[in-house]
Amino acid sequence: MPPRCSALQGTLTPFLYPFLVSNAAKSSFRPLFNSIRRCESTSTESLPQLPEEGSHLNPPPTDYSRTIFTDRATVQVYAGAGGHGCISFLREKYISAGPANGGDGGSGGNIYIQAVRGETSLHKLGRRNILKAGRGRNGQGKTRGGERGEDIVLQVPVGTVVREIERIDPVAIEEQRLKLEAGKEDGVDATGPWKWSRDKWLLYPATTPEDIATAEFPSLPRGRRSALAMSQVKAPISLDLTVPMERPLLLAAGAIGGLGNPHFVTKTVPRPKFATKGEQGVKITLELELKLLADVGLVGLPNAGKSTLLRAMSKSRARVGNWAFTTLQPNIGTVVLDNHKGRPLAQAKYGDGEPRTNFTIADIPGLVQDAHLDRGLGISFLRHVERARVLAFVIDLNAGDAVEALKGLWKEVGEYERMKIQEEKEIADPIVHWSPFTSVEDALANRQETIVVSSGPNFENPLAPVAPSIAGKPWFVVATKADLPGTKENFEALKAYLELVNAGEDEHPSGQQNPWAGKVEGIPISAINGHGVERITEWTVGLLDD
């Protein structure tokens, strides 16, 4: 692709350097402008005819869209704290000292998560970083309970992996403390749990220190959990949200509100002047990782023509240029098969039998040698290859041996898959050795029992992450820049190599066991001119149907 020269009208030069547009400047620089025009005319004669400047396939820089994309985010979520209980007494005519009628505090807000269509990035959550649900309202008189706090729903793109990093549960900490202090009487010595605690009890405003010293406080109620805590995701959280969710999933239930003073009425204390404060909410630190869920993933070396191919197949406004690493973040394009204005481009159906009207393509940034070792853009974008249903390897026929380029791409993808399999095996299969010593013989022999913690989806966590096989995905080769001279022989060598792979006479380029056994096709195209792109659509639809 030749370098694009934008027109003078679309630049900011007149505003930055006004003297360049004056009449004197034009006359003085006229020989220079004439020489530049002659150079441009000679260069365009030697190059093939390209689309007109300003078209969708050869756009000016002003047509590029700036995509805000973030595929990793760390978020701290706080479940709502409970409201305090109320200290209130009945006040009516002819009743001088009415009974206690304080209401309980409201429960805190819950934290939910939901995978929705339309979201393509985690930048919204990454900017906020800290998300807090609403606190429950305090109780009121006449036994009126407080209102619940407002819930928070984390809307994430489809294909997000959620992992729990840290959890601070005040109720669990309180239960652990009570276990350690079991058997100690309240308020007897300094080592035992005190009945009166400023962090737990709420006193009547007119209470004096003398009243506190002589008051008989009941035993402090144990930490309570909301009934919704039974339906929340079991800790530690590990989710793989690969499908859109109609209902959000509960991550953390809000804390329970405090008890009003009617709960502490006894024969000796008919009008208690104290209530309890609400429980504190759970704090969870989550790591969100987005692995794009696209139907087709474009994999290739830098400057192989992936972004131009994306623009040729869809209405994407991805940045294109004749230099390496034009794409610094994945771009998503949608290929419309049926716009309901005529005969569809191809007939296809989803797994449930519903007619397919479109499919998505992910333009993944170019891979360099040793990308699996995090060189270049490396692992940060190689993980997006895992979720694509079909892989399209984009090979530049004008940039050297196409067969070696294809083997190099498969090598990086295969090495990345081996590395991920090893990491998942080390994380998901922890082995714990322990010796119960049920008898003297076992203790002397030091016999050990091995406990293996299962990984992947199970009954308790059906949304646990699963490591997909990249070599088992359908794939084909897109040979770009086939309109340039001297590329025919290169494509013939590539086609001969693919025939050997299909026949089983040559090893699969990934080197993995049990690869995809379908037919691999090589499709020559000229993306800048839009030639041969229709065949990619037809071939992709056939692979998606299989």
XYZ file of C-alpha atoms in Angstrom:
546
model
C 0.000 0.000 0.000
C 1.531 3.357 -0.965
C 1.805 6.103 1.644
C -1.342 8.164 1.848
C -1.003 11.933 1.280
C -3.907 13.845 2.755
C -5.182 16.997 1.099
C -4.167 20.413 2.413
C -7.777 21.219 3.276
C -7.936 18.508 5.951
C -4.822 19.597 7.853
C -4.201 22.118 10.588
C -1.239 23.711 8.794
C -2.927 27.096 8.087
C -3.658 27.477 11.781
C -0.185 26.494 12.920
C 1.868 28.216 10.197
C -0.159 31.014 8.525
C 2.789 32.274 6.464
C 2.708 29.081 4.361
C -0.630 30.024 2.814
C 0.293 33.607 1.942
C 0.805 34.642 -1.717
C 4.496 35.387 -1.201
C 5.068 31.967 0.324
C 3.273 30.251 -2.563
C 5.441 32.003 -5.174
C 8.674 31.290 -3.311
C 7.855 27.593 -2.733
C 6.394 27.012 -6.224
C 9.513 25.176 -7.574
C 9.404 22.860 -4.565
C 5.703 22.109 -5.041
C 6.222 21.388 -8.749
C 9.021 18.909 -8.002
C 6.823 17.132 -5.441
C 4.013 16.841 -7.976
C 6.361 15.369 -10.581
C 7.607 12.853 -7.993
C 4.062 11.851 -7.126
C 3.091 11.438 -10.773
C 6.064 9.166 -11.498
C 5.457 7.061 -8.363
C 1.772 6.536 -9.124
C 2.526 5.335 -12.639
C 4.696 2.479 -11.334
C 2.175 1.333 -8.697
C -1.125 -0.487 -9.325
C -4.325 1.497 -9.405
C -5.776 1.995 -5.928
C -9.245 3.076 -4.813
C -9.961 6.753 -4.830
C -8.636 8.780 -1.902
C -11.347 9.090 0.729
C -13.095 5.768 0.024
C -13.791 3.196 2.730
C -10.829 1.014 1.698
C -8.384 3.906 1.230
C -9.548 6.383 3.875
C -8.005 9.669 4.948
C -6.708 9.908 8.537
C -9.829 11.822 9.559
C -11.926 8.692 8.918
C -10.161 6.612 11.551
C -12.135 5.857 14.681
C -10.537 6.032 18.105
C -11.530 2.908 19.990
C -11.236 2.999 23.760
C -10.295 -0.559 24.650
C -9.242 -2.144 27.948
C -9.071 -5.904 28.376
C -7.874 -5.981 32.009
C -9.263 -4.256 35.073
C -8.974 -4.629 38.835
C -12.110 -3.605 40.702
C -12.843 -3.328 44.422
C -16.500 -3.921 45.224
C -18.106 -3.174 48.581
C -21.418 -4.707 49.554
C -23.681 -2.244 51.319
C -23.482 -1.965 55.107
C -26.628 -2.482 57.165
C -28.516 0.400 58.745
C -28.546 0.918 62.496
C -31.402 -0.157 64.721
C -33.616 2.512 66.234
C -34.091 3.392 69.911
C -37.673 4.611 70.215
C -40.571 4.433 72.673
C -44.290 4.716 72.264
C -45.519 8.263 72.904
C -49.293 8.654 73.221
C -51.736 10.545 75.378
C -52.149 9.208 78.907
C -49.093 6.927 78.433
C -46.157 8.386 80.318
C -43.619 5.625 79.659
C -44.545 3.677 76.572
C -42.927 0.430 75.473
C -40.021 0.197 73.044
C -41.031 0.408 69.388
C -37.773 1.046 67.490
C -37.478 -0.517 64.055
C -34.641 -2.588 62.632
C -32.116 -1.183 60.186
C -32.381 -1.937 56.501
C -30.124 -4.387 54.684
C -27.281 -3.105 52.520
C -27.215 -3.203 48.752
C -26.060 -6.278 46.838
C -23.348 -6.635 44.197
C -24.358 -8.356 40.957
C -22.537 -9.120 37.701
C -24.059 -9.602 34.265
C -22.586 -10.322 30.842
C -24.451 -8.291 28.222
C -24.286 -7.822 24.487
C -23.038 -4.490 23.183
C -20.209 -4.066 25.689
C -16.788 -4.554 24.090
C -14.362 -3.185 26.676
C -13.672 -2.993 30.407
C -12.595 0.651 30.376
C -15.749 1.837 32.160
C -15.098 -0.396 35.165
C -11.351 0.213 35.015
C -11.849 3.971 35.381
C -14.159 3.685 38.387
C -11.996 1.092 40.162
C -14.036 1.262 43.404
C -17.729 0.371 43.424
C -19.831 0.625 46.578
C -23.402 -0.533 47.012
C -25.835 1.643 48.936
C -25.974 1.528 52.722
C -29.207 0.438 54.382
C -31.332 3.110 56.020
C -31.619 3.333 59.793
C -34.706 2.044 61.551
C -37.419 4.456 62.651
C -40.036 4.735 65.364
C -43.344 2.873 65.374
C -41.420 -0.308 64.475
C -40.709 0.942 60.962
C -37.743 -0.807 59.413
C -35.180 0.958 57.275
C -35.112 0.780 53.496
C -32.695 -1.457 51.631
C -29.597 0.025 50.071
C -29.276 0.413 46.317
C -27.825 -2.544 44.425
C -24.972 -2.348 41.928
C -24.855 -4.395 38.714
C -21.469 -4.822 37.023
C -22.184 -5.050 33.308
C -19.263 -6.699 31.532
C -18.743 -7.845 27.935
C -19.450 -11.411 26.952
C -16.208 -13.371 27.278
C -15.057 -11.864 30.587
C -13.186 -14.020 33.085
C -13.695 -13.004 36.737
C -11.193 -14.003 39.421
C -11.200 -13.165 43.109
C -7.964 -11.728 44.506
C -8.899 -10.742 48.058
C -11.950 -10.957 50.315
C -12.585 -9.257 53.658
C -15.741 -10.546 55.361
C -16.436 -8.880 58.748
C -18.954 -11.561 59.736
C -16.423 -14.341 59.052
C -13.804 -12.446 61.063
C -16.261 -12.112 63.975
C -17.097 -15.822 63.848
C -13.400 -16.676 63.924
C -12.889 -14.386 66.927
C -15.727 -16.041 68.823
C -14.205 -19.443 68.189
C -10.888 -18.298 69.617
C -12.594 -16.761 72.678
C -14.967 -19.670 73.308
C -15.504 -20.462 76.982
C -14.635 -17.001 78.288
C -17.315 -15.119 80.191
C -18.414 -11.731 78.974
C -17.005 -8.774 80.865
C -15.241 -10.776 83.591
C -11.666 -10.140 82.545
C -9.914 -8.079 79.935
C -9.229 -11.123 77.787
C -12.844 -12.011 77.166
C -15.336 -10.373 74.812
C -17.027 -7.393 76.404
C -20.761 -6.945 76.378
C -20.421 -3.215 75.891
C -18.647 -2.328 72.660
C -18.881 1.076 71.056
C -18.497 -0.547 67.629
C -21.529 -2.804 68.138
C -23.987 -1.012 70.417
C -25.984 2.157 69.841
C -26.994 4.066 73.007
C -29.821 6.461 73.747
C -28.628 10.089 73.361
C -29.499 10.992 76.987
C -27.550 8.041 78.429
C -24.862 9.105 80.908
C -21.620 7.266 81.753
C -23.155 6.302 85.103
C -26.056 4.641 83.301
C -23.618 2.710 81.108
C -21.686 1.489 84.154
C -24.822 0.234 85.923
C -26.731 -1.016 82.862
C -27.100 -4.736 82.271
C -26.287 -5.254 78.620
C -27.344 -8.582 77.140
C -24.876 -10.798 75.332
C -23.923 -9.292 72.034
C -25.771 -10.989 69.167
C -23.641 -13.053 66.840
C -22.836 -11.800 63.376
C -25.730 -12.415 61.038
C -25.809 -12.977 57.294
C -28.490 -12.126 54.806
C -30.685 -14.921 53.498
C -29.472 -13.981 49.998
C -25.957 -15.068 50.984
C -27.011 -18.661 50.279
C -27.537 -17.831 46.591
C -24.300 -15.888 46.005
C -21.318 -17.337 44.137
C -19.222 -19.571 46.337
C -15.889 -18.084 47.373
C -13.317 -17.797 45.927
C -15.025 -16.394 42.843
C -13.903 -17.879 39.512
C -16.283 -17.269 36.602
C -16.125 -17.510 32.834
C -18.995 -15.505 31.338
C -19.128 -16.830 27.782
C -22.844 -16.324 27.067
C -25.181 -13.350 27.535
C -27.066 -13.487 30.820
C -30.760 -12.698 31.126
C -30.483 -12.317 34.910
C -27.535 -10.936 36.853
C -25.483 -13.193 39.106
C -25.130 -12.378 42.804
C -21.506 -11.872 43.866
C -21.927 -10.423 47.373
C -25.072 -9.997 49.439
C -25.564 -6.837 51.455
C -25.029 -6.822 55.201
C -27.867 -7.221 57.715
C -29.204 -4.157 59.500
C -29.028 -3.624 63.251
C -31.697 -4.654 65.763
C -34.067 -2.136 67.307
C -34.518 -1.840 71.062
C -37.672 -4.074 71.201
C -35.386 -7.101 70.657
C -33.759 -6.534 74.070
C -36.873 -6.180 76.242
C -36.684 -8.319 79.381
C -38.513 -8.469 82.707
C -35.754 -6.519 84.398
C -35.231 -4.070 81.498
C -38.690 -3.285 80.055
C -37.527 -0.112 78.282
C -34.009 -0.773 76.884
C -32.141 2.312 75.825
C -29.786 0.587 73.449
C -29.844 -1.036 69.987
C -27.249 -2.628 67.714
C -25.470 -1.138 64.756
C -25.687 -2.666 61.301
C -23.101 -5.145 60.049
C -20.332 -4.013 57.737
C -20.412 -5.165 54.114
C -18.079 -7.578 52.395
C -15.136 -6.162 50.465
C -13.977 -8.152 47.415
C -11.132 -7.360 45.035
C -11.840 -8.769 41.573
C -9.619 -9.158 38.538
C -11.508 -8.894 35.258
C -9.931 -10.216 32.072
C -11.655 -9.863 28.724
C -11.078 -12.526 26.108
C -12.960 -11.420 23.015
C -15.677 -13.736 21.845
C -15.621 -13.337 18.061
C -16.661 -15.757 15.354
C -13.444 -15.184 13.383
C -10.051 -14.097 14.664
C -7.518 -12.565 12.239
C -3.984 -13.703 13.119
C -0.966 -12.429 11.200
C 2.347 -10.644 11.224
C 2.516 -6.843 11.472
C 1.540 -4.991 8.279
C -0.007 -8.111 6.741
C -3.245 -6.302 5.818
C -5.550 -7.438 8.651
C -7.091 -4.028 9.287
C -7.634 -3.415 5.564
C -9.303 -6.827 5.317
C -11.536 -5.915 8.252
C -12.590 -2.691 6.516
C -13.221 -4.589 3.264
C -15.539 -7.109 4.936
C -17.369 -4.778 7.330
C -18.053 -1.124 8.017
C -15.298 -0.951 10.597
C -13.255 2.253 10.733
C -10.067 0.611 11.947
C -6.837 2.517 11.409
C -4.810 1.374 8.381
C -1.383 2.333 7.133
C 1.731 1.109 5.338
C 3.785 0.542 8.494
C 4.084 -2.098 11.186
C 1.923 -2.095 14.332
C -0.797 0.112 12.903
C -3.232 -1.774 15.157
C -2.353 -1.480 18.843
C -5.585 -2.937 20.221
C -8.159 -5.426 18.920
C -10.878 -4.142 16.614
C -14.252 -5.777 16.125
C -16.158 -5.722 12.851
C -19.556 -7.166 11.962
C -20.159 -8.825 8.598
C -23.831 -8.503 7.683
C -25.174 -11.559 5.858
C -28.774 -10.463 5.605
C -29.745 -6.788 5.683
C -33.374 -7.679 4.875
C -33.224 -5.729 1.607
C -32.742 -8.623 -0.778
C -31.205 -12.066 -1.045
C -28.736 -12.731 1.808
C -25.048 -13.188 1.040
C -25.031 -16.665 2.580
C -27.471 -19.001 4.284
C -26.474 -19.920 7.841
C -28.090 -20.869 11.139
C -27.134 -20.807 14.797
C -26.958 -23.928 16.910
C -30.576 -23.514 18.023
C -31.822 -23.281 14.428
C -32.289 -19.508 14.355
C -31.134 -17.926 11.046
C -27.762 -16.217 11.279
C -27.845 -12.648 9.988
C -24.237 -11.661 10.771
C -20.938 -12.777 12.264
C -18.136 -10.882 13.991
C -14.455 -10.584 13.115
C -11.697 -9.675 15.582
C -8.618 -7.910 14.201
C -5.859 -8.973 16.608
C -2.622 -6.905 16.609
C 0.309 -8.362 14.701
C 2.444 -11.087 16.255
C 6.226 -11.029 16.184
C 8.749 -13.780 16.813
C 8.673 -15.075 20.410
C 5.342 -13.353 21.057
C 4.460 -16.161 23.497
C 7.360 -14.872 25.636
C 5.580 -11.492 25.818
C 7.671 -9.813 23.129
C 6.077 -7.141 21.024
C 2.424 -6.910 22.025
C 2.767 -10.558 23.053
C 0.580 -12.326 25.549
C -1.610 -9.282 26.165
C -3.390 -9.999 22.860
C -2.564 -13.653 22.192
C -5.225 -14.620 24.713
C -7.893 -13.191 22.417
C -7.142 -16.040 19.996
C -8.511 -18.556 22.515
C -12.132 -17.442 22.169
C -12.456 -17.138 18.388
C -14.463 -19.966 16.860
C -12.561 -19.834 13.574
C -8.966 -18.681 13.031
C -8.003 -16.876 9.830
C -4.228 -16.659 9.324
C -3.482 -13.575 7.238
C -0.298 -14.016 5.165
C 1.357 -11.247 3.127
C 2.393 -12.743 -0.223
C 4.697 -9.771 -0.865
C 6.721 -10.216 2.350
C 8.796 -13.352 1.854
C 8.085 -17.064 2.048
C 4.403 -17.556 2.864
C 4.907 -21.115 4.159
C 7.521 -20.028 6.683
C 5.305 -17.137 7.772
C 2.398 -19.534 8.388
C 4.608 -21.932 10.354
C 5.944 -19.034 12.427
C 2.432 -17.875 13.331
C 1.336 -21.385 14.287
C 4.502 -21.780 16.356
C 3.661 -18.721 18.454
C 0.049 -19.807 18.884
C 1.066 -23.383 19.724
C 3.703 -22.312 22.259
C 1.201 -19.989 23.893
C -1.291 -22.850 24.171
C 1.316 -25.141 25.763
C 2.218 -22.430 28.245
C -1.427 -21.814 29.154
C -2.073 -25.551 29.604
C 0.872 -25.803 31.984
C -0.272 -22.757 33.966
C -3.837 -24.012 34.239
C -2.573 -27.409 35.346
C -0.449 -25.897 38.103
C -3.250 -23.616 39.311
C -6.221 -25.935 38.924
C -4.665 -29.145 40.329
C -3.238 -28.239 43.749
C -2.219 -31.352 45.663
C -2.325 -31.356 49.467
C -0.507 -34.059 51.426
C -1.560 -34.710 54.974
C -1.190 -37.498 57.511
C -4.235 -38.164 59.692
C -2.347 -40.608 61.951
C -5.438 -42.594 62.847
C -3.289 -45.307 64.385
C 0.217 -45.851 65.705
C 1.132 -47.882 62.636
C 0.103 -45.014 60.345
C 2.174 -42.568 62.367
C 5.230 -44.819 62.262
C 4.834 -45.497 58.536
C 4.018 -41.796 57.914
C 1.388 -42.740 55.386
C 0.019 -39.824 53.458
C -3.333 -39.217 51.887
C -3.576 -37.127 48.742
C -6.402 -34.691 48.145
C -6.884 -33.445 44.585
C -9.042 -30.329 44.171
C -11.095 -30.613 40.984
C -10.992 -27.842 38.394
C -13.302 -26.616 35.690
C -17.100 -26.439 35.839
C -18.719 -28.463 38.606
C -22.003 -28.602 40.486
C -21.024 -25.832 42.887
C -19.532 -23.558 40.219
C -20.923 -24.297 36.726
C -19.329 -21.133 35.295
C -15.728 -22.043 36.148
C -13.166 -21.273 33.392
C -12.294 -23.985 30.885
C -9.037 -24.038 28.922
C -9.995 -24.282 25.201
C -7.883 -26.050 22.578
C -6.595 -23.649 19.936
C -5.261 -26.368 17.633
C -8.717 -27.962 17.549
C -10.371 -24.866 16.070
C -11.272 -24.614 12.365
C -8.831 -22.452 10.460
C -7.946 -21.270 6.971
C -5.406 -18.988 5.304
C -6.048 -15.589 3.726
C -3.273 -14.634 1.284
C -3.349 -10.840 0.980
C -1.795 -8.466 -1.569
C -2.224 -11.023 -4.333
C -2.561 -8.195 -6.887
C 1.132 -7.269 -6.610
C 3.564 -8.693 -9.196
C 5.671 -11.687 -8.206
C 3.202 -13.148 -5.708
C 1.773 -15.952 -7.854
C 4.665 -18.351 -7.233
C 4.532 -17.669 -3.510
C 0.832 -18.501 -3.368
C 1.317 -21.709 -5.386
C 3.920 -22.882 -2.852
C 1.544 -22.065 -0.008
C -1.303 -23.934 -1.680
C 0.896 -26.994 -2.232
C 1.875 -26.999 1.446
C -1.776 -26.800 2.557
C -2.621 -29.764 0.311
C 0.081 -31.819 2.026
C -1.322 -30.864 5.427
C -4.849 -31.848 4.341
C -3.604 -35.200 3.040
C -1.727 -35.894 6.288
C 1.628 -36.124 4.509
C 2.978 -33.121 6.393
C 2.759 -32.385 10.130
C 0.212 -29.909 11.377
C 1.986 -26.539 11.722
C 0.966 -26.211 15.387
C 2.732 -29.399 16.415
C -0.169 -30.241 18.779
C -1.863 -33.604 19.192
C -5.374 -34.136 17.791
C -5.638 -30.956 15.685
C -8.628 -29.954 13.610
C -9.113 -32.564 10.881
C -11.124 -30.451 8.420
C -9.993 -29.141 5.057
C -7.714 -26.117 5.175
C -8.180 -23.640 2.339
C -5.993 -20.822 1.081
C -7.874 -17.828 -0.330
C -5.970 -15.176 -2.343
C -7.398 -11.661 -2.100
C -6.610 -8.012 -2.662
C -8.115 -6.298 0.352
C -7.265 -2.753 -0.785
C -9.281 -3.338 -3.974
C -11.939 -5.562 -2.391
C -11.185 -8.498 -4.720
C -11.886 -12.044 -3.475
C -13.394 -10.930 -0.164
C -16.775 -12.544 -0.911
C -15.171 -15.981 -0.915
C -13.950 -15.447 2.656
C -17.519 -14.791 3.770
C -18.823 -17.947 2.110
C -16.014 -20.111 3.513
C -16.412 -18.689 7.028
C -20.155 -19.333 7.065
C -19.508 -22.956 6.079
C -17.074 -23.395 8.969
C -19.437 -21.763 11.457
C -22.254 -24.103 10.408
C -20.050 -27.138 10.998
